[in-house]
């Protein structure tokens, strides 16, 4: 009996997954992904936005203790991994990329909320970034810059591919929205928002990340390893526009995303 009810719930989950379209919003640091995600959360009642778990990376201990028992060694405090990575990239980039991808996998594996599935024929789940940009934008960039060495890169790619293959459709995306803007614009926004850990970031770092985005989404020269990503639809939007206080532009963006989903 337990077996058949388990099977029933797996079938329900798989059915639910099939009825949800999953999109990720991609773009350089500080381009405005969170603002855009908030905008999309108002696009329809069957849209759900999952914010990026940045705060978890800023306080690793708290993030972990919410999931399981406190860390085994009380004398040592697990700290602000985002800050550690920017202060000492060679020491901490691999650890950071492991933890950020893990926290995102955990989020992407959550089943879609029930109300989302009841609300309409097509439910839309929007993520800020994805386990794919973690790998093909950030980790790859850090490897190319020398913050991740070739052994760490091999290990990262191995577990990443293994987990994506194991989780299958649950972690797949149906489309990508690329908020595209010049690195200089992102630099200005980054300085304006003043997230403490990021204050040492230089324009040339944003330029390398911009190149990674362009290689994947525009030039299509990034080698991706998963079938579902090879021809994934990409909607490119002009992220340099200041849409936060422009309702006409917001409507235009929402229409573009809605059409993209058809
Ligand atoms: N980061 C990283 N590696 C990853 C993911 C993120 O180094 N795999 C870093 C870059 C930023 C911080 O984490 O310092 C958050 O990055 P995002 O660009 O994802 O988020 P933002 O808050 O900058 O997005 P936006 O301002 O566009 O909403």
mmCIF file of N, CA and C in Angstrom, residues 91-141:
data_model
loop_
_atom_site.group_PDB
_atom_site.id
_atom_site.type_symbol
_atom_site.label_atom_id
_atom_site.label_comp_id
_atom_site.label_asym_id
_atom_site.label_seq_id
_atom_site.Cartn_x
_atom_site.Cartn_y
_atom_site.Cartn_z
ATOM 1 N N UNK A 91 41.472 30.833 -2.350
ATOM 2 C CA UNK A 91 41.174 29.930 -1.235
ATOM 3 C C UNK A 91 39.697 29.525 -1.218
ATOM 4 N N UNK A 92 38.801 30.472 -1.554
ATOM 5 C CA UNK A 92 37.396 30.238 -1.248
ATOM 6 C C UNK A 92 36.452 30.076 -2.436
ATOM 7 N N UNK A 93 36.941 30.324 -3.665
ATOM 8 C CA UNK A 93 36.000 30.263 -4.802
ATOM 9 C C UNK A 93 35.343 28.896 -4.963
ATOM 10 N N UNK A 94 36.139 27.848 -4.844
ATOM 11 C CA UNK A 94 35.547 26.516 -5.035
ATOM 12 C C UNK A 94 34.478 26.259 -3.977
ATOM 13 N N UNK A 95 34.810 26.576 -2.729
ATOM 14 C CA UNK A 95 33.852 26.362 -1.629
ATOM 15 C C UNK A 95 32.592 27.183 -1.877
ATOM 16 N N UNK A 96 32.792 28.451 -2.280
ATOM 17 C CA UNK A 96 31.634 29.302 -2.531
ATOM 18 C C UNK A 96 30.759 28.720 -3.647
ATOM 19 N N UNK A 97 31.400 28.317 -4.742
ATOM 20 C CA UNK A 97 30.616 27.816 -5.883
ATOM 21 C C UNK A 97 29.886 26.521 -5.526
ATOM 22 N N UNK A 98 30.505 25.721 -4.648
ATOM 23 C CA UNK A 98 29.837 24.492 -4.209
ATOM 24 C C UNK A 98 28.588 24.846 -3.408
ATOM 25 N N UNK A 99 28.761 25.766 -2.467
ATOM 26 C CA UNK A 99 27.644 26.086 -1.576
ATOM 27 C C UNK A 99 26.535 26.835 -2.321
ATOM 28 N N UNK A 100 26.920 27.758 -3.206
ATOM 29 C CA UNK A 100 25.866 28.517 -3.904
ATOM 30 C C UNK A 100 25.076 27.585 -4.820
ATOM 31 N N UNK A 101 25.759 26.653 -5.470
ATOM 32 C CA UNK A 101 25.043 25.739 -6.360
ATOM 33 C C UNK A 101 24.168 24.770 -5.549
ATOM 34 N N UNK A 102 24.697 24.324 -4.411
ATOM 35 C CA UNK A 102 23.908 23.428 -3.544
ATOM 36 C C UNK A 102 22.633 24.119 -3.067
ATOM 37 N N UNK A 103 22.773 25.376 -2.642
ATOM 38 C CA UNK A 103 21.580 26.047 -2.106
ATOM 39 C C UNK A 103 20.557 26.257 -3.223
ATOM 40 N N UNK A 104 21.047 26.455 -4.408
ATOM 41 C CA UNK A 104 20.122 26.636 -5.533
ATOM 42 C C UNK A 104 19.466 25.307 -5.945
ATOM 43 N N UNK A 105 20.241 24.235 -5.887
ATOM 44 C CA UNK A 105 19.659 22.922 -6.226
ATOM 45 C C UNK A 105 18.508 22.626 -5.278
ATOM 46 N N UNK A 106 18.781 22.907 -3.994
ATOM 47 C CA UNK A 106 17.760 22.663 -2.984
ATOM 48 C C UNK A 106 16.477 23.438 -3.332
ATOM 49 N N UNK A 107 16.639 24.684 -3.753
ATOM 50 C CA UNK A 107 15.466 25.503 -4.103
ATOM 51 C C UNK A 107 14.786 24.964 -5.353
ATOM 52 N N UNK A 108 15.586 24.616 -6.354
ATOM 53 C CA UNK A 108 14.982 24.161 -7.616
ATOM 54 C C UNK A 108 14.279 22.814 -7.461
ATOM 55 N N UNK A 109 14.671 22.064 -6.425
ATOM 56 C CA UNK A 109 14.048 20.760 -6.218
ATOM 57 C C UNK A 109 12.735 20.823 -5.443
ATOM 58 N N UNK A 110 12.439 22.000 -4.879
ATOM 59 C CA UNK A 110 11.160 22.137 -4.171
ATOM 60 C C UNK A 110 10.028 21.927 -5.169
ATOM 61 N N UNK A 111 9.007 21.126 -4.806
ATOM 62 C CA UNK A 111 7.889 20.979 -5.736
ATOM 63 C C UNK A 111 7.155 22.308 -5.885
ATOM 64 N N UNK A 112 6.544 22.541 -7.040
ATOM 65 C CA UNK A 112 5.830 23.808 -7.230
ATOM 66 C C UNK A 112 4.696 23.942 -6.216
ATOM 67 N N UNK A 113 4.456 25.153 -5.694
ATOM 68 C CA UNK A 113 3.386 25.320 -4.711
ATOM 69 C C UNK A 113 2.024 24.920 -5.266
ATOM 70 N N UNK A 114 1.190 24.328 -4.401
ATOM 71 C CA UNK A 114 -0.099 23.803 -4.836
ATOM 72 C C UNK A 114 -0.963 24.877 -5.490
ATOM 73 N N UNK A 115 -0.971 26.080 -4.855
ATOM 74 C CA UNK A 115 -1.848 27.139 -5.395
ATOM 75 C C UNK A 115 -1.441 27.537 -6.810
ATOM 76 N N UNK A 116 -0.153 27.370 -7.106
ATOM 77 C CA UNK A 116 0.341 27.712 -8.434
ATOM 78 C C UNK A 116 -0.284 26.787 -9.477
ATOM 79 N N UNK A 117 -0.394 25.511 -9.093
ATOM 80 C CA UNK A 117 -0.903 24.524 -10.033
ATOM 81 C C UNK A 117 -2.404 24.611 -10.199
ATOM 82 N N UNK A 118 -3.079 25.148 -9.163
ATOM 83 C CA UNK A 118 -4.528 25.251 -9.283
ATOM 84 C C UNK A 118 -4.939 26.512 -10.033
ATOM 85 N N UNK A 119 -4.006 27.462 -10.105
ATOM 86 C CA UNK A 119 -4.396 28.791 -10.577
ATOM 87 C C UNK A 119 -4.693 28.880 -12.072
ATOM 88 N N UNK A 120 -4.066 28.101 -12.878
ATOM 89 C CA UNK A 120 -4.302 28.283 -14.309
ATOM 90 C C UNK A 120 -3.759 27.126 -15.102
ATOM 91 N N UNK A 121 -3.906 27.200 -16.416
ATOM 92 C CA UNK A 121 -3.460 26.055 -17.207
ATOM 93 C C UNK A 121 -1.943 25.959 -17.274
ATOM 94 N N UNK A 122 -1.275 27.118 -17.458
ATOM 95 C CA UNK A 122 0.186 27.044 -17.432
ATOM 96 C C UNK A 122 0.701 27.858 -16.244
ATOM 97 N N UNK A 123 1.398 27.193 -15.347
ATOM 98 C CA UNK A 123 2.001 27.909 -14.234
ATOM 99 C C UNK A 123 3.443 28.242 -14.610
ATOM 100 N N UNK A 124 3.931 29.362 -14.109
ATOM 101 C CA UNK A 124 5.282 29.777 -14.468
ATOM 102 C C UNK A 124 6.099 29.962 -13.202
ATOM 103 N N UNK A 125 7.215 29.298 -13.153
ATOM 104 C CA UNK A 125 8.094 29.446 -12.006
ATOM 105 C C UNK A 125 9.372 30.138 -12.482
ATOM 106 N N UNK A 126 9.679 31.260 -11.849
ATOM 107 C CA UNK A 126 10.818 32.058 -12.298
ATOM 108 C C UNK A 126 11.915 32.019 -11.238
ATOM 109 N N UNK A 127 13.130 31.746 -11.674
ATOM 110 C CA UNK A 127 14.263 31.723 -10.753
ATOM 111 C C UNK A 127 15.211 32.861 -11.088
ATOM 112 N N UNK A 128 15.844 33.410 -10.041
ATOM 113 C CA UNK A 128 16.932 34.357 -10.277
ATOM 114 C C UNK A 128 18.195 33.534 -10.410
ATOM 115 N N UNK A 129 18.731 33.506 -11.569
ATOM 116 C CA UNK A 129 19.856 32.627 -11.902
ATOM 117 C C UNK A 129 19.484 31.159 -11.747
ATOM 118 N N UNK A 130 20.466 30.307 -12.050
ATOM 119 C CA UNK A 130 20.178 28.875 -12.066
ATOM 120 C C UNK A 130 21.457 28.095 -11.787
ATOM 121 N N UNK A 131 21.283 26.791 -11.596
ATOM 122 C CA UNK A 131 22.464 25.941 -11.400
ATOM 123 C C UNK A 131 23.314 25.899 -12.675
ATOM 124 N N UNK A 132 22.733 26.373 -13.783
ATOM 125 C CA UNK A 132 23.488 26.361 -15.049
ATOM 126 C C UNK A 132 24.368 27.596 -15.185
ATOM 127 N N UNK A 133 23.854 28.766 -14.754
ATOM 128 C CA UNK A 133 24.746 29.937 -14.806
ATOM 129 C C UNK A 133 25.783 29.847 -13.701
ATOM 130 N N UNK A 134 25.453 29.171 -12.600
ATOM 131 C CA UNK A 134 26.488 28.931 -11.586
ATOM 132 C C UNK A 134 27.700 28.292 -12.263
ATOM 133 N N UNK A 135 27.415 27.295 -13.098
ATOM 134 C CA UNK A 135 28.522 26.563 -13.716
ATOM 135 C C UNK A 135 29.097 27.279 -14.945
ATOM 136 N N UNK A 136 28.212 27.609 -15.906
ATOM 137 C CA UNK A 136 28.718 28.083 -17.205
ATOM 138 C C UNK A 136 29.080 29.565 -17.215
ATOM 139 N N UNK A 137 28.714 30.290 -16.161
ATOM 140 C CA UNK A 137 29.118 31.705 -16.087
ATOM 141 C C UNK A 137 30.145 31.872 -14.951
ATOM 142 N N UNK A 138 29.731 31.589 -13.718
ATOM 143 C CA UNK A 138 30.589 31.953 -12.575
ATOM 144 C C UNK A 138 31.747 30.998 -12.342
ATOM 145 N N UNK A 139 31.439 29.708 -12.209
ATOM 146 C CA UNK A 139 32.514 28.765 -11.892
ATOM 147 C C UNK A 139 33.511 28.727 -13.050
ATOM 148 N N UNK A 140 32.993 28.715 -14.273
ATOM 149 C CA UNK A 140 33.874 28.694 -15.445
ATOM 150 C C UNK A 140 34.762 29.940 -15.488
ATOM 151 N N UNK A 141 34.147 31.084 -15.168
ATOM 152 C CA UNK A 141 34.906 32.332 -15.169
ATOM 153 C C UNK A 141 36.018 32.284 -14.117
#
